[in-house]
PDB file of C-alpha atoms in Angstrom:
ATOM      1  CA  MET A   1     -12.316  18.355  11.775  1.00  0.00           C
ATOM      2  CA  THR A   2     -14.476  20.115   9.803  1.00  0.00           C
ATOM      3  CA  ALA A   3     -16.189  19.931   7.270  1.00  0.00           C
ATOM      4  CA  SER A   4     -17.185  21.389   3.632  1.00  0.00           C
ATOM      5  CA  ASN A   5     -18.598  21.107   0.206  1.00  0.00           C
ATOM      6  CA  THR A   6     -15.235  21.983  -0.643  1.00  0.00           C
ATOM      7  CA  SER A   7     -12.622  20.605   1.644  1.00  0.00           C
ATOM      8  CA  PRO A   8     -13.147  18.652   5.085  1.00  0.00           C
ATOM      9  CA  GLY A   9      -9.682  20.550   6.434  1.00  0.00           C
ATOM     10  CA  SER A  10      -6.298  20.739   5.278  1.00  0.00           C
ATOM     11  CA  ALA A  11      -5.010  18.401   7.655  1.00  0.00           C
ATOM     12  CA  THR A  12      -7.962  15.833   6.830  1.00  0.00           C
ATOM     13  CA  PRO A  13      -5.776  12.954   3.953  1.00  0.00           C
ATOM     14  CA  SER A  14      -7.597  11.494   1.172  1.00  0.00           C
ATOM     15  CA  SER A  15     -10.028   8.894   2.309  1.00  0.00           C
ATOM     16  CA  ALA A  16      -7.536   6.514  -0.021  1.00  0.00           C
ATOM     17  CA  THR A  17      -4.522   7.485   2.194  1.00  0.00           C
ATOM     18  CA  LEU A  18      -6.056   6.987   5.173  1.00  0.00           C
ATOM     19  CA  HIS A  19      -7.895   3.406   3.608  1.00  0.00           C
ATOM     20  CA  GLU A  20      -3.923   2.716   3.344  1.00  0.00           C
ATOM     21  CA  ALA A  21      -2.733   3.842   6.288  1.00  0.00           C
ATOM     22  CA  ALA A  22      -4.900   2.005   8.475  1.00  0.00           C
ATOM     23  CA  GLY A  23      -4.080  -1.282   6.837  1.00  0.00           C
ATOM     24  CA  ARG A  24      -6.412  -1.724   3.891  1.00  0.00           C
ATOM     25  CA  ILE A  25      -9.783  -1.827   6.017  1.00  0.00           C
ATOM     26  CA  GLY A  26     -12.537   0.867   6.359  1.00  0.00           C
ATOM     27  CA  ALA A  27     -13.318   1.524   2.464  1.00  0.00           C
ATOM     28  CA  LEU A  28     -16.972   1.785   2.231  1.00  0.00           C
ATOM     29  CA  PRO A  29     -18.298  -0.018  -0.863  1.00  0.00           C
ATOM     30  CA  SER A  30     -17.156   1.553  -4.013  1.00  0.00           C
ATOM     31  CA  ALA A  31     -21.010   2.730  -5.297  1.00  0.00           C
ATOM     32  CA  ILE A  32     -21.067   4.864  -2.745  1.00  0.00           C
ATOM     33  CA  GLY A  33     -20.018   8.562  -4.128  1.00  0.00           C
ATOM     34  CA  PRO A  34     -20.281  12.026  -3.856  1.00  0.00           C
ATOM     35  CA  ALA A  35     -23.859  13.337  -4.862  1.00  0.00           C
ATOM     36  CA  PHE A  36     -22.076  15.767  -6.596  1.00  0.00           C
ATOM     37  CA  PRO A  37     -18.187  17.624  -7.559  1.00  0.00           C
ATOM     38  CA  GLY A  38     -16.650  18.341  -5.315  1.00  0.00           C
ATOM     39  CA  ALA A  39     -18.751  16.468  -2.462  1.00  0.00           C
ATOM     40  CA  ARG A  40     -15.686  16.629   0.559  1.00  0.00           C
ATOM     41  CA  VAL A  41     -16.588  15.377   4.301  1.00  0.00           C
ATOM     42  CA  ALA A  42     -15.138  14.218   7.986  1.00  0.00           C
ATOM     43  CA  GLY A  43     -16.521  13.982  11.176  1.00  0.00           C
ATOM     44  CA  PRO A  44     -17.225  11.671  14.170  1.00  0.00           C
ATOM     45  CA  ALA A  45     -19.994   8.915  12.050  1.00  0.00           C
ATOM     46  CA  PHE A  46     -23.840   9.289  13.710  1.00  0.00           C
ATOM     47  CA  PRO A  47     -25.089   5.512  11.997  1.00  0.00           C
ATOM     48  CA  VAL A  48     -29.122   5.570  11.341  1.00  0.00           C
ATOM     49  CA  GLY A  49     -30.340   2.268  10.865  1.00  0.00           C
ATOM     50  CA  CYS A  50     -33.666   2.798   9.104  1.00  0.00           C
ATOM     51  CA  PRO A  51     -36.211   0.237   7.243  1.00  0.00           C
ATOM     52  CA  PRO A  52     -35.663  -0.138   3.005  1.00  0.00           C
ATOM     53  CA  GLY A  53     -38.026   2.529   1.682  1.00  0.00           C
ATOM     54  CA  ASP A  54     -38.420   4.598   4.655  1.00  0.00           C
ATOM     55  CA  ASN A  55     -36.446   8.019   6.058  1.00  0.00           C
ATOM     56  CA  LEU A  56     -38.551   8.910   9.268  1.00  0.00           C
ATOM     57  CA  TRP A  57     -35.240   7.266  10.734  1.00  0.00           C
ATOM     58  CA  ILE A  58     -33.189   9.751   8.383  1.00  0.00           C
ATOM     59  CA  HIS A  59     -36.121  12.936  10.217  1.00  0.00           C
ATOM     60  CA  ARG A  60     -35.521  11.533  13.731  1.00  0.00           C
ATOM     61  CA  ALA A  61     -31.581  11.360  12.979  1.00  0.00           C
ATOM     62  CA  LEU A  62     -31.136  15.016  12.394  1.00  0.00           C
ATOM     63  CA  TYR A  63     -32.358  16.128  15.529  1.00  0.00           C
ATOM     64  CA  ALA A  64     -30.379  13.237  17.479  1.00  0.00           C
ATOM     65  CA  ALA A  65     -26.954  13.631  16.596  1.00  0.00           C
ATOM     66  CA  GLU A  66     -24.287  16.168  17.271  1.00  0.00           C
ATOM     67  CA  PRO A  67     -23.634  19.283  15.811  1.00  0.00           C
ATOM     68  CA  GLY A  68     -20.379  18.088  13.315  1.00  0.00           C
ATOM     69  CA  ASP A  69     -21.304  14.457  13.505  1.00  0.00           C
ATOM     70  CA  VAL A  70     -21.703  13.132   9.450  1.00  0.00           C
ATOM     71  CA  LEU A  71     -25.286  10.806   9.734  1.00  0.00           C
ATOM     72  CA  VAL A  72     -24.354   7.065   8.403  1.00  0.00           C
ATOM     73  CA  VAL A  73     -27.366   5.351   7.253  1.00  0.00           C
ATOM     74  CA  ASP A  74     -28.113   1.674   6.517  1.00  0.00           C
ATOM     75  CA  THR A  75     -31.491   1.570   4.527  1.00  0.00           C
ATOM     76  CA  GLY A  76     -31.280  -2.509   4.633  1.00  0.00           C
ATOM     77  CA  GLY A  77     -30.632  -2.873   1.159  1.00  0.00           C
ATOM     78  CA  GLY A  78     -33.399  -0.082  -0.364  1.00  0.00           C
ATOM     79  CA  THR A  79     -30.828   1.320  -2.928  1.00  0.00           C
ATOM     80  CA  GLU A  80     -33.228   2.632  -4.991  1.00  0.00           C
ATOM     81  CA  PHE A  81     -35.530   5.000  -3.151  1.00  0.00           C
ATOM     82  CA  GLY A  82     -33.977   8.511  -2.982  1.00  0.00           C
ATOM     83  CA  TYR A  83     -34.188   8.784   1.088  1.00  0.00           C
ATOM     84  CA  TRP A  84     -32.380  12.392   1.368  1.00  0.00           C
ATOM     85  CA  GLY A  85     -32.917  15.401  -0.547  1.00  0.00           C
ATOM     86  CA  GLU A  86     -33.618  19.700  -0.556  1.00  0.00           C
ATOM     87  CA  ILE A  87     -35.777  20.360   2.569  1.00  0.00           C
ATOM     88  CA  LEU A  88     -32.971  16.860   4.962  1.00  0.00           C
ATOM     89  CA  SER A  89     -29.791  19.619   3.546  1.00  0.00           C
ATOM     90  CA  THR A  90     -31.766  22.388   4.569  1.00  0.00           C
ATOM     91  CA  ALA A  91     -32.443  21.351   7.545  1.00  0.00           C
ATOM     92  CA  ALA A  92     -29.114  18.877   7.938  1.00  0.00           C
ATOM     93  CA  ILE A  93     -27.308  22.018   7.192  1.00  0.00           C
ATOM     94  CA  ALA A  94     -29.491  24.214  10.892  1.00  0.00           C
ATOM     95  CA  ARG A  95     -28.242  21.889  12.297  1.00  0.00           C
ATOM     96  CA  GLY A  96     -24.631  21.885  11.879  1.00  0.00           C
ATOM     97  CA  LEU A  97     -24.522  18.131  10.621  1.00  0.00           C
ATOM     98  CA  ALA A  98     -20.564  18.543   8.436  1.00  0.00           C
ATOM     99  CA  GLY A  99     -22.855  15.891   5.712  1.00  0.00           C
ATOM    100  CA  LEU A 100     -24.643  12.558   5.085  1.00  0.00           C
ATOM    101  CA  VAL A 101     -23.293   9.054   3.917  1.00  0.00           C
ATOM    102  CA  ILE A 102     -25.472   6.602   2.907  1.00  0.00           C
ATOM    103  CA  ASP A 103     -26.180   3.012   0.911  1.00  0.00           C
ATOM    104  CA  GLY A 104     -29.213   4.398  -0.674  1.00  0.00           C
ATOM    105  CA  GLY A 105     -30.564   6.797  -3.218  1.00  0.00           C
ATOM    106  CA  VAL A 106     -30.620  11.107  -3.230  1.00  0.00           C
ATOM    107  CA  ARG A 107     -32.555  13.255  -4.972  1.00  0.00           C
ATOM    108  CA  ASP A 108     -32.904  16.849  -5.861  1.00  0.00           C
ATOM    109  CA  GLN A 109     -29.291  16.935  -7.467  1.00  0.00           C
ATOM    110  CA  ASP A 110     -29.108  20.508  -8.014  1.00  0.00           C
ATOM    111  CA  ALA A 111     -30.208  21.949  -5.068  1.00  0.00           C
ATOM    112  CA  LEU A 112     -28.157  19.358  -2.767  1.00  0.00           C
ATOM    113  CA  THR A 113     -25.552  20.970  -5.374  1.00  0.00           C
ATOM    114  CA  ASP A 114     -26.258  25.006  -4.553  1.00  0.00           C
ATOM    115  CA  LEU A 115     -26.405  24.052  -0.546  1.00  0.00           C
ATOM    116  CA  GLY A 116     -23.127  22.442   0.014  1.00  0.00           C
ATOM    117  CA  LEU A 117     -23.912  20.259   2.256  1.00  0.00           C
ATOM    118  CA  PRO A 118     -21.704  17.522   1.670  1.00  0.00           C
ATOM    119  CA  VAL A 119     -23.737  14.154   0.290  1.00  0.00           C
ATOM    120  CA  PHE A 120     -22.418  10.712  -0.349  1.00  0.00           C
ATOM    121  CA  SER A 121     -25.038   7.494  -1.409  1.00  0.00           C
ATOM    122  CA  THR A 122     -24.968   5.203  -3.671  1.00  0.00           C
ATOM    123  CA  GLY A 123     -26.354   7.029  -6.868  1.00  0.00           C
ATOM    124  CA  LEU A 124     -29.250   9.622  -7.798  1.00  0.00           C
ATOM    125  CA  CYS A 125     -33.591   8.016  -7.243  1.00  0.00           C
ATOM    126  CA  ILE A 126     -36.035   9.638  -7.802  1.00  0.00           C
ATOM    127  CA  ARG A 127     -38.626   6.988  -6.489  1.00  0.00           C
ATOM    128  CA  GLY A 128     -40.479   8.113  -2.680  1.00  0.00           C
ATOM    129  CA  THR A 129     -39.792   6.991   0.296  1.00  0.00           C
ATOM    130  CA  GLY A 130     -42.698   6.400   3.859  1.00  0.00           C
ATOM    131  CA  LYS A 131     -42.200   6.796   7.319  1.00  0.00           C
ATOM    132  CA  ASP A 132     -44.168   4.159   8.964  1.00  0.00           C
ATOM    133  CA  HIS A 133     -44.593   5.423  12.413  1.00  0.00           C
ATOM    134  CA  GLY A 134     -44.482   2.027  13.780  1.00  0.00           C
ATOM    135  CA  ALA A 135     -41.525   0.349  11.473  1.00  0.00           C
ATOM    136  CA  ALA A 136     -37.993  -0.213  13.448  1.00  0.00           C
ATOM    137  CA  GLY A 137     -34.851   1.369  13.558  1.00  0.00           C
ATOM    138  CA  SER A 138     -31.930   3.012  15.581  1.00  0.00           C
ATOM    139  CA  LEU A 139     -29.861   5.897  15.923  1.00  0.00           C
ATOM    140  CA  GLY A 140     -26.670   6.001  17.477  1.00  0.00           C
ATOM    141  CA  VAL A 141     -26.318   2.552  17.275  1.00  0.00           C
ATOM    142  CA  THR A 142     -23.233   0.334  15.405  1.00  0.00           C
ATOM    143  CA  VAL A 143     -24.425   0.004  11.663  1.00  0.00           C
ATOM    144  CA  ARG A 144     -22.957  -1.949   8.531  1.00  0.00           C
ATOM    145  CA  VAL A 145     -22.416  -0.891   5.594  1.00  0.00           C
ATOM    146  CA  GLY A 146     -21.021  -3.336   2.518  1.00  0.00           C
ATOM    147  CA  GLU A 147     -18.098  -5.478   5.374  1.00  0.00           C
ATOM    148  CA  VAL A 148     -17.280  -2.415   7.498  1.00  0.00           C
ATOM    149  CA  PHE A 149     -18.974  -1.864  10.850  1.00  0.00           C
ATOM    150  CA  VAL A 150     -19.286   1.689  11.242  1.00  0.00           C
ATOM    151  CA  VAL A 151     -19.948   2.690  15.883  1.00  0.00           C
ATOM    152  CA  ARG A 152     -21.149   6.438  16.674  1.00  0.00           C
ATOM    153  CA  GLY A 153     -17.693   8.245  16.242  1.00  0.00           C
ATOM    154  CA  ASP A 154     -15.229   6.396  14.398  1.00  0.00           C
ATOM    155  CA  LEU A 155     -13.988   9.131  11.773  1.00  0.00           C
ATOM    156  CA  VAL A 156     -15.914   9.069   8.641  1.00  0.00           C
ATOM    157  CA  VAL A 157     -14.058  10.866   5.244  1.00  0.00           C
ATOM    158  CA  GLY A 158     -15.755  10.914   1.772  1.00  0.00           C
ATOM    159  CA  ASP A 159     -13.916  12.813  -1.189  1.00  0.00           C
ATOM    160  CA  ALA A 160     -13.771  11.899  -5.582  1.00  0.00           C
ATOM    161  CA  ASP A 161     -12.683   9.040  -4.795  1.00  0.00           C
ATOM    162  CA  GLY A 162     -15.231   7.516  -2.303  1.00  0.00           C
ATOM    163  CA  VAL A 163     -15.290   6.903   1.811  1.00  0.00           C
ATOM    164  CA  VAL A 164     -13.507   5.567   4.572  1.00  0.00           C
ATOM    165  CA  VAL A 165     -14.119   4.524   8.025  1.00  0.00           C
ATOM    166  CA  ILE A 166     -11.907   4.780  10.433  1.00  0.00           C
ATOM    167  CA  PRO A 167     -12.068   3.129  14.047  1.00  0.00           C
ATOM    168  CA  GLN A 168     -11.924   5.506  16.562  1.00  0.00           C
ATOM    169  CA  ALA A 169      -9.627   4.522  18.703  1.00  0.00           C
ATOM    170  CA  ASP A 170      -7.354   4.151  15.963  1.00  0.00           C
ATOM    171  CA  THR A 171      -7.779   8.276  14.392  1.00  0.00           C
ATOM    172  CA  GLU A 172      -4.948   9.448  15.945  1.00  0.00           C
ATOM    173  CA  ALA A 173      -2.512   6.545  14.996  1.00  0.00           C
ATOM    174  CA  VAL A 174      -4.146   5.765  11.776  1.00  0.00           C
ATOM    175  CA  MET A 175      -3.893   9.749  11.013  1.00  0.00           C
ATOM    176  CA  LYS A 176      -0.545  10.408  11.769  1.00  0.00           C
ATOM    177  CA  ALA A 177       0.234   7.264   9.413  1.00  0.00           C
ATOM    178  CA  ALA A 178      -1.474   9.314   6.920  1.00  0.00           C
ATOM    179  CA  VAL A 179       0.707  11.872   7.171  1.00  0.00           C
ATOM    180  CA  GLU A 180       3.660  10.520   6.986  1.00  0.00           C
ATOM    181  CA  ARG A 181       2.261   8.262   3.768  1.00  0.00           C
ATOM    182  CA  ASP A 182       1.373  11.830   1.623  1.00  0.00           C
ATOM    183  CA  ALA A 183       5.295  13.085   2.300  1.00  0.00           C
ATOM    184  CA  LYS A 184       6.637  10.010   1.254  1.00  0.00           C
ATOM    185  CA  GLU A 185       4.276   9.898  -1.788  1.00  0.00           C
ATOM    186  CA  ALA A 186       5.304  13.883  -2.513  1.00  0.00           C
ATOM    187  CA  GLU A 187       9.524  12.435  -2.410  1.00  0.00           C
ATOM    188  CA  LEU A 188       8.386   9.448  -4.939  1.00  0.00           C
ATOM    189  CA  MET A 189       6.710  12.235  -7.170  1.00  0.00           C
ATOM    190  CA  ARG A 190       9.469  14.257  -6.813  1.00  0.00           C
ATOM    191  CA  ARG A 191      11.568  11.912  -7.710  1.00  0.00           C
ATOM    192  CA  ILE A 192       9.670  10.067 -10.570  1.00  0.00           C
ATOM    193  CA  ARG A 193       8.842  13.770 -12.382  1.00  0.00           C
ATOM    194  CA  ALA A 194      13.044  14.012 -12.307  1.00  0.00           C
ATOM    195  CA  GLY A 195      12.576  11.170 -14.491  1.00  0.00           C
ATOM    196  CA  GLU A 196      13.498   7.790 -11.726  1.00  0.00           C
ATOM    197  CA  ARG A 197      11.625   4.967 -12.379  1.00  0.00           C
ATOM    198  CA  THR A 198       8.904   3.412 -11.006  1.00  0.00           C
ATOM    199  CA  LEU A 199      10.262   0.272 -11.131  1.00  0.00           C
ATOM    200  CA  ASP A 200      13.838   1.337  -9.646  1.00  0.00           C
ATOM    201  CA  LEU A 201      12.071   3.078  -6.819  1.00  0.00           C
ATOM    202  CA  TYR A 202       9.760   0.332  -5.688  1.00  0.00           C
ATOM    203  CA  GLY A 203      11.819  -2.523  -6.263  1.00  0.00           C
ATOM    204  CA  TRP A 204       9.738  -3.822  -8.761  1.00  0.00           C
ATOM    205  CA  HIS A 205      11.772  -5.746 -11.108  1.00  0.00           C
TER     206      HIS A 205
END
């Protein structure tokens, strides 16, 4: 998978399509969305656990993750902090990471937009974070974001509609089902534009 601020790859279906194709699983909380317009990402998950209000483990994650990974960060419920900004995006780009998904806030929106690294967060927050060297955290270990357990290597896809996480073992089958779903919906939209009714097409009378 590739990732950029404009497209996660032409072969990558949307987050909503993948969610549906996977049996309506993997949707992260709706509060998590793109930090700037046009952000889209697709890549393997690198889970990160950090204490509320502390981003030292995120700095560590930058150098533990592999190029192309998407950092998926559980902040332990401490959403009202700005864990990520211009410096971390610059470092992530230098490391070749694909992007960030965080259950918490970020800041420096204008700089993040200019840099283009895809960032998905619960919102913008200027409240600063600490760096407690003795605080417990985790790198590459399964985390829970909302109702979803994120395992290293799971497929993460984020776009304007939100973020979905697909278990690594299911990725191939879900991708195939999603492509088929997109093709079916394209045909349905063609027929709708030609004048057919959704009620008839779906048999909803």
